[in-house]
Amino acid sequence: MLMLPRRYVLIIAEKPKAASKIAQALSRTKPVKYKMYGVPYWIVYRNGVPYVIASAAGHLFALTTSEHGFPVFKYYWVPAWAVDREARYTRPYYLVLKNLCKYAIAFVNACDYDIEGSVIGYLIIKEFGNLGRAYRAKFSTLTSQDLRQAFKNLSKGLDMPMVEAGLCRHELDWIWGINVSRALMYAVKLATGKRVILSAGRVQSPTLVEVVNTEKQRNLFIPTPMFNISVSVAIGGKTYALEYLGESFTRKIDAENALKEIKKEKWAIVEKVKYEVEKIKPPPPFNLGDLQAEASKIYGFSPLKTQELAEQLYLDALISYPRTNSQKLPPTINYESIMSKLKEISEYSNLVRDLLRETKGILKPHEGVKTDPAHPAIYPTGLKPRKLSVDQQKIYDLIVKRFLATFSTDTILHSITVYLRIARFKFRLKLRRLHLKGWLKYYPFLNIDYVEDLPLIGKGQKLPIVKARITTTYSRYGKFYDKSSLLKWMESVNIGTESTRARIIENLFSRGYLKTVKGKIEVTPLGYAVSEILEKYFKDLTSVELTRKFEKMLNDIREGRVKRENVVLESKNILSKILLEFKNGAAEKAGIELGKSLKYIPVEIKCIICGSEAIDMKLCRNHLRALENILEKYKVWVQAYGSLSWKEYLKKISSLNISGKWVREVAKGMLEGIVKVNLQ
């Protein structure tokens, strides 16, 4: 039997914890909790009006189709649990809301105020309720004060531009994902008769292609040797290493001649001394991307882990809404109240006192340039945490300390730059001393090299040379990805959203396309195979430009400049043309290529290194390119060292970790006699 008032307002939260917070905020006494299908809901009375607060469990609806094959452009919304085994847990929430909507006189979407929350609430009210009697609650924290304020200022009607943008994103992701995935699977079945699960996605595919192309270049990379002069001098009983200001020597003999000249000298002559004051401005408050980057750098957390931990803190009302792009703290936030509460938390009481003393109570945040139309930057609410896990505490601590730092003053360094000459060669020594900690006192996670005291040095002074030698360095392939830097790349090219990027990256791992080795992302054979087919036969669909174009269109829908139907139609037209061309032409060829990569189709000649299909010299395409690079680069190494045998060269490049993986494998193969090359 349902325990319900006769007429009530139904408030729909996104998750049970949020529903509980809303019930507590709106009730003058302890809210009454009930259960239906094992799912909690609450009844409270406010100004004589009964409110029922219930919860979704994220998305309760998903898109599906009854059509087979591809292209497929007919789809509709159904209960998520009916089409996705992993969404079965949502069924009781679906049934509860279906029942509760029957007797409600009005509906409040109190899901997270973002695109996803807007869609979740909209679909529930559209399916079970009445959109004409719907309202929207907008809040950035789950504190009682903010929630009460939000419910005092409900918007009549739902935020339809945001809903339309969200619906469009779901439709685009669905029609791209299902059609290209089905095309890949169709190709494999056509060529091999086997059914295999492969997936592609509107944002997932260009992200995979970017990682694959980067790794290919890295795996083919051969470093170039360079030679430098390393000199140390004595100042006041301490030894300091000088920085050589000339270009690196490309030939070892030139470096040796330079070293001979330097070793004839006993002194480094000071030609110029420059004293400077350096100021490092406070960092802006966190948005989600910055928080994910810092948590990765400091604690090694993946972007998704950081996002999930931050969401847990938000649901406990400890921080503001985390899925934001904003680096701004609006004046409407009561900084003084937050500081007052943080002062009561023992770990931060001294820091807050110091900050208030430093600022004389005038709190003005140092903001960044990024904004978000829905939410401010991430900030602590000041509520005292209880029973946080170790990892939750780490993220909470980062957010609090960053918040404090943004109100502080510049970090000030005093620096001395000394320009020196030894024979005809120029050197530099730069030392810094920390003069004023400023914001570093509150957020001590920036590594700055500094000395306790700056030595007294004057122009014309002679500094004794302690040591001089040649150092060999190598050019490096600068680009590699871990999960954090891949997310930053997605941000930089504007594909995906704050909410979706981390999950898309994890999907590439769960699909078996990527793996992590020693903290770096590596592509699996399946990842290479799928990426190469996508780039070859669906090049437009994997381009960042097209993905970014549709991201802009989604934003235009949100801003009311474009209609959802027009964006979806354009997407269908682009997809239809490409998919039909593939189906009627290249599918079998692509299926054969995929079948060989997946080992379903035996290859005539195998690569003697990896077992893939050999193109020439019993090497696959990748190892053949590595061999070509090795042959080409040998001349550069001989020129650098003056004389260098082929065997010595192979030993050097195969032992250097900065050499590409395929290069090392081919070099070792030649040393072992597996790969045979005629150098004539």
XYZ file of C-alpha atoms in Angstrom:
680
model
C 0.000 0.000 0.000
C 1.363 3.419 -0.996
C 1.894 5.897 1.853
C 1.038 9.085 -0.041
C -0.901 12.320 0.486
C -3.902 12.797 -1.824
C -2.354 15.688 -3.778
C 1.352 16.468 -3.747
C 4.265 17.976 -5.630
C 6.746 15.361 -6.856
C 10.425 16.334 -6.686
C 12.714 14.176 -8.837
C 16.380 14.005 -7.830
C 19.110 12.370 -9.899
C 20.377 10.019 -7.177
C 19.075 8.775 -3.792
C 21.685 10.696 -1.795
C 20.634 13.951 -3.459
C 16.965 13.137 -2.764
C 17.789 12.638 0.914
C 19.590 16.008 1.075
C 16.635 17.765 -0.579
C 14.182 16.137 1.860
C 16.274 17.246 4.838
C 16.566 20.794 3.489
C 12.835 21.231 2.830
C 11.548 19.656 6.036
C 11.307 21.643 9.260
C 11.509 18.365 11.165
C 13.068 15.043 10.311
C 11.644 13.981 6.908
C 9.575 10.808 6.855
C 11.198 8.078 4.780
C 9.263 5.320 3.004
C 10.193 2.535 0.612
C 8.659 1.105 -2.526
C 10.304 -1.785 -4.434
C 13.184 -1.323 -1.988
C 13.748 2.253 -3.197
C 13.488 5.115 -0.674
C 11.295 8.174 -1.070
C 10.470 10.953 1.380
C 7.367 12.960 2.290
C 7.710 16.458 3.726
C 5.299 19.333 4.306
C 6.322 22.876 3.488
C 3.958 25.810 3.993
C 1.138 23.307 4.196
C 1.977 21.758 0.817
C 2.938 18.061 0.730
C 6.074 17.222 -1.244
C 7.194 13.738 -2.241
C 10.904 13.490 -2.984
C 12.043 10.528 -5.056
C 15.081 9.640 -7.071
C 16.192 8.383 -10.431
C 19.429 6.388 -10.651
C 21.032 8.306 -13.465
C 19.474 7.654 -16.877
C 16.308 5.543 -16.706
C 15.727 5.624 -20.475
C 17.871 4.653 -23.451
C 17.566 4.801 -27.222
C 16.983 1.613 -29.192
C 15.659 0.370 -32.530
C 13.726 -2.620 -33.799
C 15.555 -2.532 -37.135
C 18.488 -4.728 -38.085
C 21.438 -3.921 -40.309
C 22.653 -0.465 -41.242
C 22.152 2.386 -41.922
C 19.460 2.616 -39.248
C 17.861 5.955 -38.408
C 14.601 4.920 -36.732
C 14.893 4.855 -32.968
C 12.880 5.528 -29.817
C 13.274 5.804 -26.050
C 12.648 2.746 -23.874
C 13.401 1.834 -20.250
C 17.174 1.424 -19.983
C 16.792 -1.840 -18.064
C 14.870 -3.366 -20.994
C 17.785 -3.050 -23.446
C 20.908 -2.975 -21.274
C 21.732 -5.775 -18.870
C 24.013 -3.496 -16.868
C 21.102 -1.087 -16.287
C 18.862 -3.663 -14.578
C 19.424 -1.926 -11.236
C 17.397 1.048 -12.575
C 14.136 -0.955 -12.887
C 12.847 -0.386 -9.325
C 13.572 3.362 -9.621
C 11.645 3.395 -12.898
C 8.658 1.639 -11.278
C 8.677 3.918 -8.231
C 8.637 7.090 -10.328
C 5.975 5.632 -12.617
C 3.736 5.106 -9.581
C 4.518 8.411 -7.904
C 3.903 10.469 -11.047
C 0.301 9.178 -11.284
C -0.947 11.193 -8.322
C 1.287 14.271 -8.472
C -0.216 17.709 -9.175
C 3.148 19.213 -10.194
C 6.643 18.005 -11.004
C 10.025 19.498 -10.123
C 13.132 18.393 -11.995
C 15.764 18.581 -9.244
C 18.351 16.494 -11.081
C 21.821 17.995 -11.527
C 21.643 21.288 -13.347
C 23.477 20.235 -16.486
C 22.587 18.735 -19.851
C 22.371 15.165 -18.548
C 20.316 16.081 -15.471
C 17.964 18.109 -17.638
C 17.408 15.130 -19.968
C 16.951 12.632 -17.110
C 14.198 14.699 -15.486
C 12.576 15.655 -18.784
C 12.193 12.047 -19.970
C 10.685 10.939 -16.633
C 8.147 13.792 -16.548
C 7.337 13.400 -20.261
C 6.781 9.641 -19.921
C 4.928 9.509 -16.583
C 3.891 13.057 -15.719
C 2.835 16.297 -17.354
C 5.347 18.709 -18.913
C 2.772 21.509 -18.640
C 2.978 21.294 -14.840
C 6.769 20.979 -14.617
C 9.291 23.191 -12.813
C 13.095 23.306 -12.699
C 15.245 23.582 -9.563
C 18.720 25.037 -10.095
C 21.482 24.682 -7.508
C 25.243 24.231 -7.372
C 25.563 22.638 -3.928
C 23.470 20.242 -1.846
C 23.717 22.355 1.313
C 20.387 23.034 3.004
C 20.765 26.784 2.511
C 21.352 26.523 -1.259
C 18.583 23.962 -1.713
C 16.015 26.076 0.157
C 17.008 29.074 -1.967
C 16.661 26.996 -5.148
C 13.145 25.874 -4.200
C 12.147 29.458 -3.423
C 13.141 30.371 -6.979
C 11.828 27.501 -9.093
C 11.658 28.138 -12.838
C 8.248 27.563 -14.407
C 8.677 24.975 -17.113
C 11.785 22.981 -17.862
C 15.034 24.330 -19.290
C 14.119 23.230 -22.805
C 17.184 24.574 -24.681
C 19.366 22.464 -22.367
C 16.989 19.502 -22.766
C 17.051 19.827 -26.557
C 20.867 19.943 -26.588
C 20.977 16.862 -24.369
C 18.490 14.912 -26.459
C 20.442 15.821 -29.585
C 23.714 14.641 -28.031
C 22.108 11.290 -27.194
C 20.675 10.951 -30.698
C 23.958 11.843 -32.422
C 25.961 9.501 -30.211
C 23.459 6.702 -30.793
C 23.173 6.984 -34.597
C 26.945 7.325 -35.053
C 27.779 4.584 -32.587
C 25.293 1.947 -33.696
C 25.757 2.523 -37.431
C 29.552 2.524 -37.568
C 29.741 -0.339 -35.052
C 27.302 -2.402 -37.119
C 29.238 -1.545 -40.286
C 32.475 -2.867 -38.761
C 30.798 -6.044 -37.508
C 29.037 -6.548 -40.856
C 32.382 -6.302 -42.656
C 33.970 -8.959 -40.437
C 30.976 -11.302 -40.799
C 30.935 -10.800 -44.577
C 34.602 -11.749 -44.862
C 34.899 -14.416 -42.164
C 31.386 -15.591 -41.303
C 32.154 -14.799 -37.664
C 30.251 -12.518 -35.310
C 32.467 -10.219 -33.307
C 31.602 -7.260 -31.078
C 33.280 -4.059 -32.250
C 32.383 -0.517 -31.331
C 32.911 2.980 -32.639
C 31.610 6.314 -31.430
C 31.188 9.947 -32.396
C 33.790 11.145 -29.870
C 35.390 7.787 -29.091
C 36.655 7.185 -32.635
C 38.622 10.436 -33.195
C 40.085 9.982 -29.715
C 41.240 6.453 -30.569
C 42.693 7.631 -33.901
C 44.647 10.396 -32.144
C 46.210 7.909 -29.700
C 47.014 5.443 -32.495
C 48.642 8.050 -34.742
C 50.688 9.405 -31.839
C 51.838 5.936 -30.823
C 52.746 5.012 -34.404
C 55.057 8.011 -34.634
C 56.537 7.229 -31.243
C 57.105 3.566 -32.137
C 58.941 4.623 -35.323
C 61.051 7.262 -33.585
C 64.872 7.116 -33.661
C 66.608 9.672 -31.430
C 69.395 11.909 -32.726
C 72.526 12.182 -30.532
C 73.627 15.654 -29.430
C 76.638 16.730 -27.394
C 76.881 19.452 -24.778
C 79.553 20.888 -22.515
C 78.814 20.472 -18.821
C 80.762 22.850 -16.571
C 80.599 23.321 -12.786
C 82.053 26.264 -10.849
C 82.678 26.960 -7.172
C 80.969 29.883 -5.403
C 81.416 30.378 -1.677
C 82.369 26.784 -1.025
C 79.429 25.379 -3.011
C 79.439 23.840 -6.493
C 76.989 25.033 -9.147
C 76.338 23.575 -12.616
C 76.324 26.103 -15.465
C 73.946 26.090 -18.421
C 75.696 26.179 -21.817
C 74.112 28.911 -23.959
C 75.352 27.743 -27.345
C 73.535 25.265 -29.550
C 74.148 21.596 -28.890
C 76.967 20.104 -30.956
C 75.763 17.735 -33.652
C 79.262 16.205 -34.024
C 81.157 14.722 -31.112
C 84.519 15.925 -32.477
C 83.326 19.553 -32.282
C 82.310 19.061 -28.652
C 85.709 17.493 -27.884
C 87.534 20.456 -29.443
C 85.401 22.864 -27.405
C 86.164 20.914 -24.237
C 89.911 21.148 -24.940
C 89.628 24.945 -25.159
C 87.635 25.120 -21.925
C 90.059 22.864 -20.047
C 92.884 25.306 -20.810
C 91.061 27.862 -18.647
C 90.988 27.932 -14.843
C 88.258 30.512 -14.442
C 84.778 31.387 -15.636
C 84.586 35.176 -16.040
C 81.379 36.933 -14.928
C 80.276 39.256 -17.755
C 76.874 40.320 -16.462
C 74.721 39.906 -13.354
C 70.974 40.419 -13.422
C 68.779 40.606 -10.308
C 65.020 40.175 -10.712
C 61.842 39.841 -8.690
C 59.551 37.107 -10.045
C 55.890 36.977 -9.158
C 53.758 33.864 -9.577
C 50.075 34.694 -9.452
C 47.656 32.540 -7.425
C 45.980 29.723 -9.368
C 42.301 30.003 -10.303
C 39.791 27.780 -8.508
C 39.343 24.323 -9.962
C 37.137 23.350 -12.836
C 36.783 19.616 -13.423
C 39.548 19.365 -16.039
C 42.077 21.194 -13.846
C 41.149 19.057 -10.836
C 41.587 15.882 -12.891
C 44.997 17.066 -14.138
C 46.247 17.940 -10.638
C 44.954 14.703 -9.083
C 46.725 12.758 -11.826
C 49.998 14.632 -11.338
C 49.980 14.507 -7.530
C 48.231 11.199 -6.750
C 48.218 9.291 -10.052
C 44.396 9.168 -10.150
C 42.701 8.530 -13.491
C 40.326 11.272 -14.708
C 37.309 9.025 -14.134
C 38.381 8.170 -10.591
C 38.797 11.859 -9.756
C 35.407 12.661 -11.290
C 33.683 9.909 -9.307
C 35.374 10.946 -6.047
C 34.365 14.568 -6.624
C 30.773 13.506 -7.326
C 30.717 11.590 -4.032
C 31.899 14.726 -2.205
C 29.186 16.742 -3.970
C 26.471 14.273 -2.944
C 27.703 14.620 0.651
C 27.264 18.415 0.257
C 30.984 18.980 0.904
C 31.759 20.679 -2.412
C 29.870 22.440 -5.175
C 28.848 20.733 -8.400
C 32.068 19.307 -9.906
C 31.188 18.817 -13.584
C 31.872 22.420 -14.496
C 34.186 24.217 -16.897
C 34.200 27.433 -14.872
C 37.265 28.977 -13.218
C 35.192 31.732 -11.658
C 33.666 32.249 -8.202
C 30.738 34.686 -8.405
C 30.188 37.288 -5.667
C 26.927 35.569 -4.695
C 28.976 32.866 -2.960
C 29.355 33.792 0.694
C 33.155 33.506 1.002
C 33.172 34.721 4.611
C 30.666 32.082 5.688
C 32.651 29.302 3.981
C 35.897 30.500 5.607
C 34.189 30.627 8.984
C 33.079 26.997 8.616
C 36.452 25.810 7.288
C 38.094 27.423 10.323
C 36.206 24.913 12.484
C 37.885 21.987 10.670
C 41.143 21.295 12.515
C 43.234 20.576 9.386
C 42.442 24.008 7.953
C 41.882 26.265 10.978
C 45.421 27.694 11.043
C 45.503 28.167 7.271
C 42.185 30.040 7.301
C 43.325 32.271 10.186
C 46.541 33.077 8.332
C 44.622 33.842 5.130
C 42.142 36.152 6.871
C 45.029 37.941 8.579
C 46.913 38.223 5.280
C 43.918 39.581 3.341
C 42.595 41.664 6.264
C 39.283 39.910 5.670
C 38.901 41.280 2.132
C 38.352 38.128 0.092
C 38.773 38.568 -3.642
C 39.380 35.403 -5.703
C 41.953 35.190 -8.473
C 39.791 33.856 -11.298
C 40.653 32.163 -14.582
C 39.185 32.897 -18.002
C 37.018 29.783 -18.453
C 33.297 30.033 -17.767
C 30.286 27.746 -17.541
C 26.709 28.931 -18.100
C 25.296 26.666 -15.378
C 27.793 26.448 -12.516
C 30.687 28.276 -10.840
C 34.130 26.787 -10.233
C 34.410 23.959 -7.706
C 34.528 25.193 -4.115
C 34.115 23.667 -0.629
C 30.822 24.361 1.126
C 32.492 24.438 4.536
C 30.451 21.554 5.947
C 32.576 19.283 8.127
C 33.469 15.963 6.435
C 32.640 12.732 8.211
C 34.151 9.333 7.453
C 35.851 10.145 4.166
C 37.879 7.417 2.497
C 41.590 8.067 2.022
C 41.085 8.941 -1.650
C 38.036 11.117 -0.969
C 40.094 13.022 1.606
C 42.859 13.613 -0.950
C 40.458 15.172 -3.458
C 38.682 17.189 -0.763
C 42.024 18.469 0.515
C 43.067 19.560 -2.992
C 39.807 21.468 -3.473
C 39.949 23.220 -0.086
C 43.598 24.217 -0.436
C 43.120 25.441 -3.997
C 40.114 27.481 -2.828
C 42.187 29.100 -0.070
C 45.119 29.745 -2.412
C 42.986 31.606 -4.923
C 42.317 34.362 -2.336
C 45.983 34.709 -1.385
C 48.790 36.911 -2.690
C 51.485 36.321 -5.293
C 54.364 33.994 -4.533
C 57.504 36.152 -4.795
C 60.941 34.892 -5.779
C 64.188 36.854 -5.855
C 66.413 35.619 -8.658
C 69.963 36.177 -9.836
C 71.038 35.379 -13.403
C 74.795 35.309 -13.986
C 76.187 35.344 -17.539
C 79.705 33.900 -17.821
C 82.397 33.345 -20.429
C 84.955 30.542 -20.588
C 87.322 31.039 -23.524
C 84.896 31.860 -26.389
C 81.962 29.963 -24.908
C 78.987 31.496 -23.084
C 77.295 30.048 -20.011
C 74.547 31.033 -17.592
C 73.712 30.360 -13.959
C 70.236 31.139 -12.620
C 69.377 30.828 -8.938
C 66.162 31.714 -7.137
C 65.320 32.326 -3.500
C 61.820 32.159 -2.078
C 61.114 35.621 -0.689
C 57.390 35.337 0.049
C 55.420 32.088 0.025
C 52.128 33.791 -0.758
C 49.602 31.296 -2.111
C 52.122 28.420 -1.938
C 51.515 28.399 1.804
C 47.979 27.167 1.153
C 48.473 25.072 -1.981
C 52.013 23.666 -1.757
C 51.819 21.432 -4.832
C 53.934 23.496 -7.244
C 57.552 22.365 -7.484
C 59.920 25.330 -7.615
C 63.700 24.954 -7.471
C 65.141 27.531 -5.107
C 68.127 28.009 -2.801
C 68.147 29.254 0.776
C 70.476 32.168 0.025
C 71.638 33.861 -3.153
C 75.438 34.182 -3.438
C 77.014 37.610 -3.862
C 78.478 37.796 -7.374
C 79.777 40.827 -9.250
C 80.698 41.654 -12.823
C 84.301 40.750 -13.668
C 84.505 38.191 -10.873
C 86.426 35.003 -11.633
C 84.806 31.761 -10.570
C 87.040 28.670 -10.364
C 86.134 25.838 -12.727
C 85.633 22.636 -10.755
C 84.700 20.224 -13.528
C 84.176 20.195 -17.311
C 83.001 17.272 -19.429
C 80.965 16.266 -22.476
C 77.420 15.044 -21.951
C 75.482 13.142 -24.594
C 71.783 13.849 -24.902
C 69.224 12.605 -27.378
C 66.294 14.184 -29.135
C 63.004 12.910 -27.794
C 59.623 12.226 -29.259
C 57.838 14.649 -27.002
C 54.295 13.363 -27.208
C 52.839 10.443 -25.323
C 49.519 10.022 -23.603
C 48.355 8.953 -20.211
C 44.680 9.211 -19.292
C 45.068 12.722 -17.920
C 46.928 14.166 -20.921
C 44.482 12.451 -23.308
C 41.622 14.167 -21.511
C 43.500 17.478 -21.839
C 43.852 16.836 -25.578
C 40.087 16.257 -25.841
C 39.544 19.552 -24.013
C 42.002 21.387 -26.269
C 40.262 20.290 -29.485
C 36.826 20.739 -27.893
C 35.372 17.259 -28.286
C 33.272 15.654 -25.561
C 32.166 17.459 -22.396
C 33.352 17.767 -18.794
C 30.907 14.984 -17.914
C 31.688 12.578 -20.761
C 35.422 12.768 -21.530
C 36.691 10.587 -18.680
C 34.049 7.926 -19.389
C 34.891 7.884 -23.122
C 38.561 7.274 -22.291
C 37.618 4.397 -19.970
C 35.403 2.944 -22.713
C 38.430 2.698 -25.015
C 40.105 0.584 -22.343
C 37.072 -1.583 -21.569
C 36.592 -2.239 -25.313
C 40.134 -3.622 -25.423
C 41.474 -0.896 -27.728
C 43.915 0.621 -25.234
C 45.912 -0.529 -22.213
C 48.177 1.155 -19.667
C 51.835 0.144 -19.390
C 53.965 1.900 -16.744
C 51.519 4.781 -16.578
C 51.483 5.374 -20.344
C 48.743 4.444 -22.776
C 49.546 1.775 -25.345
C 47.365 0.633 -28.235
C 46.380 -3.041 -28.448
C 46.392 -4.980 -31.756
C 42.586 -4.668 -31.788
C 42.894 -0.899 -31.286
C 45.295 -0.631 -34.229
C 43.044 -2.762 -36.434
C 39.860 -0.791 -35.705
C 41.609 2.582 -35.948
C 43.162 1.772 -39.325
C 39.818 0.661 -40.762
C 38.064 3.743 -39.386
C 40.702 6.077 -40.828
C 40.750 4.307 -44.178
C 37.022 3.887 -44.788
C 35.359 6.388 -42.405
C 37.927 9.180 -42.457
C 35.403 12.022 -42.228
C 33.737 10.403 -39.223
C 37.041 10.166 -37.337
C 38.074 13.751 -37.989
C 38.315 16.096 -35.046
C 36.956 18.875 -37.258
C 33.629 17.148 -37.907
C 33.257 16.098 -34.272
C 34.046 19.633 -33.129
C 31.558 21.035 -35.669
C 28.762 18.993 -34.113
C 29.893 19.980 -30.590
C 29.462 23.607 -31.666
C 26.018 22.797 -33.062
C 25.047 21.241 -29.726
C 26.093 24.432 -27.990
C 24.098 26.431 -30.551
C 21.005 24.371 -29.672
C 21.589 25.179 -26.000
C 21.843 28.871 -26.900
C 18.643 28.669 -28.956
C 20.321 29.432 -32.299
C 19.737 26.058 -33.996
C 16.981 23.439 -33.868
C 17.718 19.865 -32.784
C 15.894 18.385 -35.790
C 18.171 20.216 -38.238
C 21.357 19.021 -36.524
C 20.149 15.409 -36.409
C 19.111 15.570 -40.084
C 22.529 16.868 -41.146
C 24.202 14.088 -39.183
C 21.968 11.452 -40.814
C 22.738 12.784 -44.290
C 26.504 12.643 -43.695
C 26.317 9.161 -42.198
C 23.948 7.750 -44.807
C 26.234 8.634 -47.720
C 29.377 7.211 -46.081
C 27.678 4.061 -44.788
C 26.018 3.164 -48.093
C 29.290 3.654 -49.986
C 30.997 1.358 -47.480
C 28.254 -1.277 -47.574
C 28.086 -1.388 -51.365
C 31.810 -1.170 -52.019
C 34.532 -1.498 -49.416
C 32.896 -3.686 -46.752
C 34.376 -7.012 -47.883
C 37.865 -5.573 -48.324
C 37.674 -3.940 -44.886
C 36.381 -7.211 -43.435
C 39.364 -9.114 -44.841
C 41.762 -6.568 -43.331
C 40.007 -6.748 -39.968
C 39.788 -10.533 -40.185
C 43.551 -10.792 -40.687
C 44.239 -8.388 -37.818
C 41.896 -10.358 -35.549
C 43.560 -13.653 -36.640
C 40.316 -14.966 -38.167
C 41.873 -15.103 -41.633
C 45.310 -16.717 -41.927
C 47.947 -14.641 -43.684
C 50.176 -16.089 -46.393
C 53.432 -14.698 -45.045
C 53.782 -13.646 -41.412
C 55.954 -10.863 -40.059
C 58.965 -12.550 -38.428
C 58.671 -10.151 -35.484
C 54.966 -9.870 -34.624
C 53.142 -12.454 -36.747
C 50.992 -9.922 -38.621
C 50.740 -9.986 -42.396
C 54.140 -9.384 -43.998
C 54.386 -6.790 -46.771
C 58.045 -7.206 -47.785
C 61.248 -8.740 -46.412
C 59.058 -10.842 -44.087
C 58.104 -7.694 -42.179
C 54.677 -6.155 -41.586
C 53.916 -2.584 -42.606
C 54.945 -1.133 -39.241
C 58.212 -3.037 -38.855
C 59.086 -2.356 -42.500
C 58.715 1.381 -41.875
C 60.871 1.016 -38.770
C 63.570 -0.670 -40.882
C 63.430 2.157 -43.423
C 63.871 4.687 -40.610
C 66.844 2.750 -39.197
C 68.585 2.700 -42.579
C 67.940 6.402 -43.152
C 69.067 7.516 -39.685
C 72.358 5.593 -39.778
C 73.991 8.388 -41.803
C 73.061 10.942 -39.132
C 74.585 8.811 -36.359
C 77.795 8.222 -38.335
C 78.118 11.953 -38.908
C 77.532 12.606 -35.193
C 80.159 10.136 -33.919
C 82.656 10.438 -36.780
C 82.891 6.700 -37.119
C 80.326 4.182 -35.978
C 79.922 0.630 -37.183
C 76.536 -0.684 -38.217
C 76.559 -3.120 -35.307
C 77.438 -0.393 -32.765
C 74.634 1.740 -34.146
C 72.107 -1.082 -33.809
C 73.266 -1.796 -30.254
C 72.863 1.855 -29.271
C 69.391 2.417 -30.710
C 68.103 -0.953 -29.463
C 69.262 -0.190 -25.906
C 67.761 3.310 -25.710
C 64.287 3.331 -24.154
C 63.501 6.536 -26.033
C 63.867 4.647 -29.317
C 60.495 3.563 -30.680
C 59.243 0.084 -29.822
C 59.151 -1.094 -33.459
C 62.616 0.381 -34.049
C 64.047 -1.503 -31.049
C 62.402 -4.741 -32.186
C 63.824 -4.498 -35.716
C 67.283 -3.460 -34.450
C 67.373 -6.441 -32.070
C 66.129 -8.681 -34.891
C 69.054 -7.575 -37.071
C 71.570 -8.086 -34.240
C 70.212 -11.607 -33.722
C 70.252 -12.345 -37.464
C 66.470 -12.742 -37.687
C 66.050 -9.669 -39.895
C 68.477 -9.704 -42.811
C 69.436 -6.548 -44.691
C 71.878 -5.993 -47.525
C 73.598 -2.656 -46.818
C 75.187 -2.459 -50.264
